[in-house]
Coordinates of C-alpha atoms in Angstrom, one line a residue:
M555 CA 0.0 0.0 0.0
K556 CA 2.8 2.4 0.8
R557 CA 4.6 1.7 -2.4
T558 CA 1.4 1.6 -4.6
L559 CA -0.1 4.8 -3.2
G560 CA 3.0 6.6 -2.3
L561 CA 2.1 7.0 1.4
D562 CA 4.4 7.7 4.3
D563 CA 5.1 5.2 7.1
A564 CA 2.9 7.1 9.5
Q565 CA -0.1 6.9 7.1
V566 CA -0.3 3.1 7.0
S567 CA -0.5 0.7 9.9
L568 CA -1.1 -3.0 10.2
V569 CA -3.2 -3.9 13.2
G570 CA -3.5 -7.5 14.4
P571 CA -4.1 -9.8 17.4
P572 CA -0.8 -8.9 19.1
D573 CA -1.9 -5.2 19.3
G574 CA -5.0 -6.1 21.5
D575 CA -8.5 -4.8 20.7
A576 CA -9.1 -2.5 23.7
L577 CA -9.0 1.3 23.2
S578 CA -6.8 1.4 26.3
S579 CA -4.2 -0.7 24.4
P580 CA -1.5 1.8 23.4
A581 CA -0.7 -0.1 20.2
F582 CA -4.3 -0.3 19.1
S583 CA -5.2 3.3 19.8
S584 CA -2.1 4.8 18.3
K585 CA -2.6 2.9 15.1
L586 CA -6.3 3.8 14.7
E587 CA -6.1 7.4 16.0
P588 CA -2.6 8.7 15.5
E589 CA -3.8 12.3 15.3
Q590 CA -3.9 12.8 19.1
V591 CA -1.7 15.9 18.9
G592 CA -4.3 18.5 17.8
I593 CA -7.3 17.0 19.6
W594 CA -7.6 19.8 22.2
R595 CA -7.4 22.5 19.6
T596 CA -10.1 20.7 17.5
L597 CA -12.3 20.2 20.6
V598 CA -12.1 23.9 21.6
R599 CA -12.6 25.2 18.1
A600 CA -15.6 22.9 17.5
H601 CA -17.3 24.1 20.7
V602 CA -16.5 27.8 20.2
V603 CA -17.7 27.8 16.6
S604 CA -20.8 25.8 17.2
G605 CA -21.7 27.7 20.4
L606 CA -21.4 31.0 18.6
V607 CA -23.5 29.7 15.7
G608 CA -26.1 28.4 18.1
A609 CA -26.2 31.8 20.0
G610 CA -26.6 33.5 16.6
A611 CA -29.5 31.2 15.7
G612 CA -31.1 32.0 19.1
L613 CA -30.7 35.7 18.3
L614 CA -32.3 35.2 14.9
I615 CA -35.2 33.3 16.4
Y616 CA -35.7 36.1 18.9
L617 CA -35.8 38.7 16.1
G618 CA -38.3 36.5 14.3
F619 CA -40.6 36.5 17.3
I620 CA -40.2 40.3 17.6
V621 CA -41.0 40.9 13.9
A622 CA -44.0 38.4 14.2
G623 CA -45.4 40.4 17.1
S624 CA -45.4 37.7 19.7
T625 CA -46.9 39.2 22.8
A626 CA -44.8 36.8 25.1
V627 CA -41.6 38.1 23.7
I628 CA -42.6 41.8 23.3
S629 CA -43.9 41.9 26.9
T630 CA -40.5 40.6 28.3
P631 CA -37.9 41.5 25.7
G632 CA -34.8 41.3 27.9
M633 CA -35.6 38.0 29.4
S634 CA -36.7 36.5 26.1
L635 CA -33.5 37.7 24.4
V636 CA -31.3 36.1 27.2
A637 CA -33.3 32.9 27.2
M638 CA -33.2 32.4 23.4
V639 CA -29.5 33.3 23.0
F640 CA -28.6 31.1 26.0
L641 CA -30.6 28.1 24.8
G642 CA -29.3 28.5 21.2
G643 CA -25.7 28.7 22.5
L644 CA -26.3 25.6 24.7
A645 CA -27.7 23.7 21.7
G646 CA -24.7 24.8 19.7
L647 CA -22.3 23.5 22.4
L648 CA -24.1 20.2 22.4
V649 CA -23.6 19.9 18.7
G650 CA -20.0 20.8 19.1
G651 CA -19.6 18.0 21.6
L652 CA -21.2 15.6 19.2
L653 CA -18.8 16.6 16.4
T654 CA -15.8 16.1 18.6
L655 CA -16.9 12.6 19.5
C656 CA -16.2 11.6 15.9
P657 CA -19.1 9.2 15.6
D658 CA -17.9 8.2 12.1
H659 CA -14.8 6.7 13.6
Y660 CA -16.7 4.2 15.7
Q661 CA -17.7 2.1 12.6
V662 CA -14.0 1.7 11.7
I663 CA -12.9 0.9 15.3
A664 CA -15.6 -1.7 15.7
A665 CA -14.8 -3.4 12.4
V666 CA -11.1 -3.6 13.3
R667 CA -11.9 -4.9 16.8
R668 CA -14.1 -7.7 15.3
A669 CA -11.4 -8.6 12.9
I670 CA -8.8 -8.8 15.6
R671 CA -11.0 -11.0 17.8
K672 CA -11.4 -13.4 15.0
G673 CA -7.6 -13.6 14.6
H674 CA -7.5 -11.5 11.4
W675 CA -5.4 -8.5 10.6
A676 CA -6.4 -5.0 9.4
V677 CA -4.7 -2.5 7.3
V678 CA -5.4 1.0 8.6
I679 CA -4.7 3.9 6.2
H680 CA -4.8 7.6 7.0
P681 CA -4.9 9.3 3.6
I682 CA -4.6 13.1 3.4
T683 CA -5.9 14.0 -0.1
Q684 CA -9.0 13.0 -2.0
V685 CA -6.8 11.2 -4.6
Q686 CA -5.2 9.1 -1.8
I687 CA -8.6 8.3 -0.5
D688 CA -9.9 7.1 -3.9
Q689 CA -6.8 5.1 -4.6
A690 CA -6.7 3.5 -1.2
I691 CA -10.4 2.4 -1.4
A692 CA -9.9 1.1 -4.9
T693 CA -6.8 -0.9 -4.0
L694 CA -8.3 -2.3 -0.8
Q695 CA -11.5 -3.3 -2.5
S696 CA -9.7 -5.3 -5.1
C697 CA -7.9 -7.4 -2.6
S698 CA -9.8 -7.3 0.7
Y699 CA -12.6 -9.0 2.5
R700 CA -14.2 -5.8 3.8
V701 CA -13.4 -2.1 3.4
V702 CA -14.7 0.4 6.0
R703 CA -14.0 4.1 6.1
S704 CA -14.7 7.2 8.2
L705 CA -15.6 10.6 6.9

């Protein structure tokens, strides 16, 4: 795979029964999730951006109620503004948390765990460009039992 696709050593890993199948296993986790370095920056950025978007959506909803002439919002404009911006920001933070969980990675991790438990090996590739992704999928599909990918 390295030679065929021109990938670096860090982009291709072979995971098997000696690595263990628990996330707490250093060999297993480092091969499936090697990008641990920037995780905190990604986590903070996702929460800040999604929280601000949510607060902005709350503000737009508040303005929509004002324009629509909602008596509940017009009679208590300050409290309504705070409540809608707060709830919008909170919803945005929840979305940010969901995004940082990387739910798309679970499918790959579960498939690799199943393979290891059955005594099989898995090739884990971390492509960077779309060309590498397309080539890796095509190459693996031509010679593999099952190909699973994350977003």
